[in-house]
PDB file of C-alpha atoms in Angstrom:
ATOM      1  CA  UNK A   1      47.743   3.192   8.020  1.00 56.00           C
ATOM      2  CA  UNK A   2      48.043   6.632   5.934  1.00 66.00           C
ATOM      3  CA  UNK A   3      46.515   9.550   6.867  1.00 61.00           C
ATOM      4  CA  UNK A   4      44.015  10.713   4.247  1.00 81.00           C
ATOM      5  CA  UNK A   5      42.299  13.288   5.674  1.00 88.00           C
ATOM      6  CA  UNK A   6      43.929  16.360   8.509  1.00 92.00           C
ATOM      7  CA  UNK A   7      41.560  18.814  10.982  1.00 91.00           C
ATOM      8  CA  UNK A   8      39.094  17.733   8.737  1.00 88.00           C
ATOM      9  CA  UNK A   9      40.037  20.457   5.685  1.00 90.00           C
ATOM     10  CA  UNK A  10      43.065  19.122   3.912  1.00 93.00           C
ATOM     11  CA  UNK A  11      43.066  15.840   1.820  1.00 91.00           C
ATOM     12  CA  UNK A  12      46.453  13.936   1.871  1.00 93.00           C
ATOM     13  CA  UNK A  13      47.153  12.136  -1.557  1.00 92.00           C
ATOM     14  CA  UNK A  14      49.256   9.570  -0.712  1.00 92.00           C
ATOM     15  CA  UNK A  15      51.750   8.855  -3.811  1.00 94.00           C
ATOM     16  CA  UNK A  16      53.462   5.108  -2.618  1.00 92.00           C
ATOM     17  CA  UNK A  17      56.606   5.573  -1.949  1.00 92.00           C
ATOM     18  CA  UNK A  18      56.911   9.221  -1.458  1.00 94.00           C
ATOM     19  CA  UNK A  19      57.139   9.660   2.413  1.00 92.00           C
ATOM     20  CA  UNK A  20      53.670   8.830   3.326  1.00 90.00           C
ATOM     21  CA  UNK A  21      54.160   7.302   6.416  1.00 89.00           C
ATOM     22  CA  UNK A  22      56.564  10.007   7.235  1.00 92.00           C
ATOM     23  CA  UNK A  23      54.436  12.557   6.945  1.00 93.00           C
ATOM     24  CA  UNK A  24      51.619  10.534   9.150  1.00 92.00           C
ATOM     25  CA  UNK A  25      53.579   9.833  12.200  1.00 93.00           C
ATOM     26  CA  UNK A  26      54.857  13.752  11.784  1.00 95.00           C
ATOM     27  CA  UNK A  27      51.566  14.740  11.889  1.00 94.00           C
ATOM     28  CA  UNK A  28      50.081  12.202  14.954  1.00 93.00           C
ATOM     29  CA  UNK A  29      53.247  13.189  16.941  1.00 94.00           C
ATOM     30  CA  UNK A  30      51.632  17.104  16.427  1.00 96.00           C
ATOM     31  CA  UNK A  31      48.654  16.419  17.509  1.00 94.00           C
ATOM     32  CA  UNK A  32      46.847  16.875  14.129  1.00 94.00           C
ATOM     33  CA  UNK A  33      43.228  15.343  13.885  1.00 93.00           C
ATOM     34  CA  UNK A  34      43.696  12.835  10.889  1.00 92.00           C
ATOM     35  CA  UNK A  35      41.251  10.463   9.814  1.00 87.00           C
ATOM     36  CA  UNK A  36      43.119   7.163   8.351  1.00 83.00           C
ATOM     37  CA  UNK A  37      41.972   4.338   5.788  1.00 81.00           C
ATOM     38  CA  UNK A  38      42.954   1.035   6.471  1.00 78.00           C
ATOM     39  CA  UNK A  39      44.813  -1.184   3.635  1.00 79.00           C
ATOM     40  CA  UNK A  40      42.492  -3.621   3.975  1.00 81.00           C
ATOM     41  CA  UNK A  41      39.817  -1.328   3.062  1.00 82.00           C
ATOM     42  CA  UNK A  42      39.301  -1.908  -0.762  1.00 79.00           C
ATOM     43  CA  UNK A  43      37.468   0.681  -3.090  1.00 82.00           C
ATOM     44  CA  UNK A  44      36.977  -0.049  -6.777  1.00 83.00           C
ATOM     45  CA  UNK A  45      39.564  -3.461  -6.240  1.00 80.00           C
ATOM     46  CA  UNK A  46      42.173  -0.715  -5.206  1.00 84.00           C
ATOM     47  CA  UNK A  47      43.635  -0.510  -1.512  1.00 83.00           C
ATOM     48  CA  UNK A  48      41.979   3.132  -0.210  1.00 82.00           C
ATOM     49  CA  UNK A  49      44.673   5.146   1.145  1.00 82.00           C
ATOM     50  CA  UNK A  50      46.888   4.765  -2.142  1.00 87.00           C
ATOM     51  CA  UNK A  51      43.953   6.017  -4.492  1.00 88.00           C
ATOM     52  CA  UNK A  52      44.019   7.190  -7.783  1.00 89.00           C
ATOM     53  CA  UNK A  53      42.219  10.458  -8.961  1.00 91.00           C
ATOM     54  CA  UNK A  54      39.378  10.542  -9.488  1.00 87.00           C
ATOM     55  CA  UNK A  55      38.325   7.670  -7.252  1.00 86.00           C
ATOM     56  CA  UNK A  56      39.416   9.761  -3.730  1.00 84.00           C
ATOM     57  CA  UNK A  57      36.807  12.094  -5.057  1.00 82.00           C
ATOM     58  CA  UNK A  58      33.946   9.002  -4.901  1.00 82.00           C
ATOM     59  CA  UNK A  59      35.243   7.545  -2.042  1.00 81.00           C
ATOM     60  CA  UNK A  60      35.520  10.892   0.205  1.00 76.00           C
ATOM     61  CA  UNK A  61      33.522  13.416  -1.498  1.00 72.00           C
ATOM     62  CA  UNK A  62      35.892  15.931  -0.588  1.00 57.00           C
ATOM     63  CA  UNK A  63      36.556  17.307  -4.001  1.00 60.00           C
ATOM     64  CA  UNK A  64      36.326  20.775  -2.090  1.00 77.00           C
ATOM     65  CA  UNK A  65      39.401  20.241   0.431  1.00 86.00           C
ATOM     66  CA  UNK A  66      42.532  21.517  -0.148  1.00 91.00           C
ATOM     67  CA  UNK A  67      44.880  19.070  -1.613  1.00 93.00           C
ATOM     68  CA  UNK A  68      48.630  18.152  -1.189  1.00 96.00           C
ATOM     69  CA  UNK A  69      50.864  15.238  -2.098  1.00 96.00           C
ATOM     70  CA  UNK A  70      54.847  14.658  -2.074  1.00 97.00           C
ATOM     71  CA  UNK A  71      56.728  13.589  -5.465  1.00 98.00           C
ATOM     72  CA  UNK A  72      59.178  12.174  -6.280  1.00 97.00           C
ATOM     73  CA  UNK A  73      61.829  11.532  -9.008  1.00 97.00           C
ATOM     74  CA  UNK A  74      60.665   8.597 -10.839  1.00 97.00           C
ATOM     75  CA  UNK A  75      63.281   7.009 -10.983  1.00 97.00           C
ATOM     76  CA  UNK A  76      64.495   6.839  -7.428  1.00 95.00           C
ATOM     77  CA  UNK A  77      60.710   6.230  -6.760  1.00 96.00           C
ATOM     78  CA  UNK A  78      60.755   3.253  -9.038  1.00 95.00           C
ATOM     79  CA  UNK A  79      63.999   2.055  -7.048  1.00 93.00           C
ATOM     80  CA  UNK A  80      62.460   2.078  -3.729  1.00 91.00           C
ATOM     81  CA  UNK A  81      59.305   0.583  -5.122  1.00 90.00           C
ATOM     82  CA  UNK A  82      61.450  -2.575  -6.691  1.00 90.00           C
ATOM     83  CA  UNK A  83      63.504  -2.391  -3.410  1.00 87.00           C
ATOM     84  CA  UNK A  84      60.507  -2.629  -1.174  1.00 81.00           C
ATOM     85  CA  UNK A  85      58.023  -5.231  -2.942  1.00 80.00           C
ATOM     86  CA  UNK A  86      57.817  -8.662  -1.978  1.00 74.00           C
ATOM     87  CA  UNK A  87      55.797  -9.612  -5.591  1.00 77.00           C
ATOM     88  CA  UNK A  88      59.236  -9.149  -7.975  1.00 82.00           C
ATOM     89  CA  UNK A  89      62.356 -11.385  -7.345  1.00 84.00           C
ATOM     90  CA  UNK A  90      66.019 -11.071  -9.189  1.00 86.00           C
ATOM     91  CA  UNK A  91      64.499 -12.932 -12.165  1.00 90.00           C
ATOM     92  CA  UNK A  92      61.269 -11.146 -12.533  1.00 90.00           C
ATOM     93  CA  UNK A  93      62.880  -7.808 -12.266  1.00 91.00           C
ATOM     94  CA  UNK A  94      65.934  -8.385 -14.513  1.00 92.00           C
ATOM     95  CA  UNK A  95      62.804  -9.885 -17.163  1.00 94.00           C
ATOM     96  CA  UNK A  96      61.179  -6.418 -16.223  1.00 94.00           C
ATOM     97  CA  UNK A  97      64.529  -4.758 -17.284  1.00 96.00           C
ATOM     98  CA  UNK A  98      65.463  -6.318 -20.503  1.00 97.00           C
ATOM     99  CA  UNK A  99      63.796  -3.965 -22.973  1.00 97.00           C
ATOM    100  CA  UNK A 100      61.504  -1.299 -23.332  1.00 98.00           C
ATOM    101  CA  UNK A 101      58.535  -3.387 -24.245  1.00 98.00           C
ATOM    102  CA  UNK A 102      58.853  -6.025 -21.263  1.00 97.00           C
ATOM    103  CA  UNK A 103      59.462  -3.141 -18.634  1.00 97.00           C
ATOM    104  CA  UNK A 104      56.426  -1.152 -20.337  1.00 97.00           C
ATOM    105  CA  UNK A 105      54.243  -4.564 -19.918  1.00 96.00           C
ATOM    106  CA  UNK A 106      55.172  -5.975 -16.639  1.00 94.00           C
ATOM    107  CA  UNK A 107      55.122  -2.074 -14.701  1.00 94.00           C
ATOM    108  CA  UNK A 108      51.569  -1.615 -16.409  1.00 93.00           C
ATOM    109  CA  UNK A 109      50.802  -5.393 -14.944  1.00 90.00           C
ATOM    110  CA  UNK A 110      52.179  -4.197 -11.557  1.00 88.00           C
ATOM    111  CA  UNK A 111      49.727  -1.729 -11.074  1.00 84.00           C
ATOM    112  CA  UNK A 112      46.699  -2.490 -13.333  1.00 84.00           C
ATOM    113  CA  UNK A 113      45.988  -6.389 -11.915  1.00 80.00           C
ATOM    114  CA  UNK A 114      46.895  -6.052  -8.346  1.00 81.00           C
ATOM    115  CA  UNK A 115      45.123  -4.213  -5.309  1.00 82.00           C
ATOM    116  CA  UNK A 116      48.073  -2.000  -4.899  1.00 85.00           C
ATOM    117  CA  UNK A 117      48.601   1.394  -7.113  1.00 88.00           C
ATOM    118  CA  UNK A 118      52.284   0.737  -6.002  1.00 90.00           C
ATOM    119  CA  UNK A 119      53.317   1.532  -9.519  1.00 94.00           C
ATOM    120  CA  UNK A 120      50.876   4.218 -11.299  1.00 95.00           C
ATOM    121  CA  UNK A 121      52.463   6.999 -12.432  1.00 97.00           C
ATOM    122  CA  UNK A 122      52.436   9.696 -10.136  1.00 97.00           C
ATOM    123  CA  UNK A 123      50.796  12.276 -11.992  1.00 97.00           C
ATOM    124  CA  UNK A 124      47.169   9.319 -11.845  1.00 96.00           C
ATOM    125  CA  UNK A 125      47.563  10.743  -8.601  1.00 95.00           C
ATOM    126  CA  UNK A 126      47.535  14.794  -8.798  1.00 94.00           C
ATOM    127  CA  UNK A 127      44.728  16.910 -10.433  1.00 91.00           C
ATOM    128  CA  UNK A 128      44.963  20.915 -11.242  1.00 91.00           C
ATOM    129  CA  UNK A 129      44.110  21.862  -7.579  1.00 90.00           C
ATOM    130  CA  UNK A 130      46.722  19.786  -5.898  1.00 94.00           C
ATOM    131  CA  UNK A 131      49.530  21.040  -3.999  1.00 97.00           C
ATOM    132  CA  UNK A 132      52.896  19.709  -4.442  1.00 97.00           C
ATOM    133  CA  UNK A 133      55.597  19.310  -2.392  1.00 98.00           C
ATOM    134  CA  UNK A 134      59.550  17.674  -3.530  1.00 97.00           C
ATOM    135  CA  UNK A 135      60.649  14.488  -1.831  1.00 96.00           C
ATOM    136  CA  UNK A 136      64.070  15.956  -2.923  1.00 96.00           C
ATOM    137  CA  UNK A 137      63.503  19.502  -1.337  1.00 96.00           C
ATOM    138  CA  UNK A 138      63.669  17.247   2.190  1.00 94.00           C
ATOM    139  CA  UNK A 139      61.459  17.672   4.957  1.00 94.00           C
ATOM    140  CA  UNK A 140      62.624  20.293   7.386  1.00 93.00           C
ATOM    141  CA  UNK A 141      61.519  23.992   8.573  1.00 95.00           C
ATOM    142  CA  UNK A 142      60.752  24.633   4.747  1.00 97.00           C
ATOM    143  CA  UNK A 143      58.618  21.780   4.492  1.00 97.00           C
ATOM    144  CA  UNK A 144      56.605  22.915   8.475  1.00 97.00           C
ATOM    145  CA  UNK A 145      56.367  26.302   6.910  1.00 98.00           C
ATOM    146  CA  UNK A 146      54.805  25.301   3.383  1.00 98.00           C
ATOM    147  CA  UNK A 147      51.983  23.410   5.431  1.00 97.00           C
ATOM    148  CA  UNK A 148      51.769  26.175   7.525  1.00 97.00           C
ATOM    149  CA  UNK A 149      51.308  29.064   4.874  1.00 98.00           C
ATOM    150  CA  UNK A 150      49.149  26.700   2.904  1.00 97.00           C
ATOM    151  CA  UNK A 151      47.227  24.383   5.109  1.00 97.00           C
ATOM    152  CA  UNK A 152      47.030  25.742   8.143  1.00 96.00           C
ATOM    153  CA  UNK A 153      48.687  22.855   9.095  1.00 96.00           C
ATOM    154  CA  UNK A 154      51.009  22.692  12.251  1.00 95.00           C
ATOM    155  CA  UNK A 155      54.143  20.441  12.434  1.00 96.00           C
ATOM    156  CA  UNK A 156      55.761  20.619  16.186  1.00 95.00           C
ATOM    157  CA  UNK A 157      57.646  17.187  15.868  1.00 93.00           C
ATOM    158  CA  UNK A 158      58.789  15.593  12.922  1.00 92.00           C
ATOM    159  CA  UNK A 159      59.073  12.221  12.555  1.00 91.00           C
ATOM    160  CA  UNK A 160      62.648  10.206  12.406  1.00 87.00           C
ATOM    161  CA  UNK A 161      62.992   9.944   8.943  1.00 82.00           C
ATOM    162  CA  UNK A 162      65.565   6.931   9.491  1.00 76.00           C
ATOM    163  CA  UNK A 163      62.419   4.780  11.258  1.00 79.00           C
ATOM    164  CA  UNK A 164      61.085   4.540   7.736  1.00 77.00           C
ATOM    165  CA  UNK A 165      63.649   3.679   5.681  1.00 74.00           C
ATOM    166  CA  UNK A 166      62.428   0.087   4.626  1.00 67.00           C
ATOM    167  CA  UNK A 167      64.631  -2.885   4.765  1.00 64.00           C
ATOM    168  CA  UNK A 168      65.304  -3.890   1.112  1.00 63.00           C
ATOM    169  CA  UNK A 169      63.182  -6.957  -0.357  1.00 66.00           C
ATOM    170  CA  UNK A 170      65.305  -6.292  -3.636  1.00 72.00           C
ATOM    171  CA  UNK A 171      68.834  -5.177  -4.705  1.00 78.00           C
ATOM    172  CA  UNK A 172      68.788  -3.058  -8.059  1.00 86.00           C
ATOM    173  CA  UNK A 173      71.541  -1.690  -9.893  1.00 89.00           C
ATOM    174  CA  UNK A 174      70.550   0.183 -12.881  1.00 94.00           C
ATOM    175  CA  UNK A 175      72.590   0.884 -16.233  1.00 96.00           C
ATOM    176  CA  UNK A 176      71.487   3.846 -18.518  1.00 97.00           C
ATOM    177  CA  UNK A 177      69.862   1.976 -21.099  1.00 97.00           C
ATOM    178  CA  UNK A 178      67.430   0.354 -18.247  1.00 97.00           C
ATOM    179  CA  UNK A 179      66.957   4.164 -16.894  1.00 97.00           C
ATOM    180  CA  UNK A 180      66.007   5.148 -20.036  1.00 98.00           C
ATOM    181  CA  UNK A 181      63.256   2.368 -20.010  1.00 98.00           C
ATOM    182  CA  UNK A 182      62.019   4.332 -16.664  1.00 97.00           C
ATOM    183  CA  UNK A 183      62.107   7.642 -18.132  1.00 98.00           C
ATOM    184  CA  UNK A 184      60.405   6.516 -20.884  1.00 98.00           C
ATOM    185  CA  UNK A 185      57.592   4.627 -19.373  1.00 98.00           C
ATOM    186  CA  UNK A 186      57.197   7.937 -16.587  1.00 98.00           C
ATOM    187  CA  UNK A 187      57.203  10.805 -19.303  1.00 97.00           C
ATOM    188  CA  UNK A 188      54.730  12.431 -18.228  1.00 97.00           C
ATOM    189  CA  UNK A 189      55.390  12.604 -14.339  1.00 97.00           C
ATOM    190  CA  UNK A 190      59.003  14.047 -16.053  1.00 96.00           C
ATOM    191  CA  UNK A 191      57.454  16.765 -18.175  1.00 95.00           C
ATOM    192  CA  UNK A 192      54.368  17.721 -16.020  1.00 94.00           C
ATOM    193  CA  UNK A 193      56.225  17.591 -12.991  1.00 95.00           C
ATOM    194  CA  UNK A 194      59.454  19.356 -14.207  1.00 92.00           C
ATOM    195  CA  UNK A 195      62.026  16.498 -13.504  1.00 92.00           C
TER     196      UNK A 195
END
């Protein structure tokens, strides 16, 4: 489960593999009232808590909460997405890494024909009104604060971050060429999201 939804005001976009869970347990272990959607809840042939924008917007009608989701850089997000799926094996992913065109196709495939938005770029996510917070600027006193100041939002007890760190599906070791391919494909989460 993912929380979507906190003390009924603020709207969690939940970017995969950008702390979600995280930031859920941190908030049930503060006593926050979250509302969850269950992966097996399916809107538009997506799973609900990793929705796109604008479908949140149909699904919740919430357009009118105050927004926030985590990023992350995409290419350590794209690691720990390859690390953590159980659909790509060492021949699928070294296909998947052998040009340009085959990593464009098969990361578009990832996300386009399954339930999962697992691969989307993160910036499908994020419209002018969200709030956003740095996987890389950690999740510590600065992190409580910013939900503080701008939520209303209060962390007592964070979460262990080492209970989440997922045991790898996938081994990937990338050279700069295959990075490039990455950087490429997630432009626009580098330019609009100043990585």
């Amino acid at each position: 489960h993912v929380t979507m939804i906190i003390n009924n005001k603020v709207y969690f976009i939940h970017i995969p593999r950008t702390a979600g869970r995280f930031v859920h347990k941190s908030l049930e272990l503060s006593n926050q009232k979250i509302k969850i959607f269950d992966f097996n809840f399916i809107f538009r042939e997506k799973e609900a808590p990793h929705l796109t924008y604008p479908e949140y917007c149909l699904l919740t009608n919430y357009r009118s909460f105050k927004k926030f989701c985590i990023v992350r850089d995409p290419v350590d997000r794209f690691i720990s997405m390859v690390r953590g799926t159980w659909k790509l094996d060492e021949e699928k992913i070294s296909n998947m890494l052998s040009s340009q065109s085959c990593f464009d196709e098969a990361v578009s495939n990832l996300y386009l024909n399954n339930r999962t938005n697992w691969f989307a770029p993160q910036i499908n996510f994020i419209d002018y009104k969200t709030k956003i917070w740095r996987f890389e600027d950690n999740f510590n006193n600065k992190f409580i604060d910013w939900l503080s100041h701008n939520f209303d939002i209060n962390i007592t007890n964070l979460a262990n971050k080492l209970d989440f760190i997922n045991q790898a599906s996938n081994n990937i070791t990338l050279n700069n060429k295959q990075i490039g391919y990455i950087k490429n494909y997630y432009y626009k989460d580098y330019k609009l999201l100043n990585y």
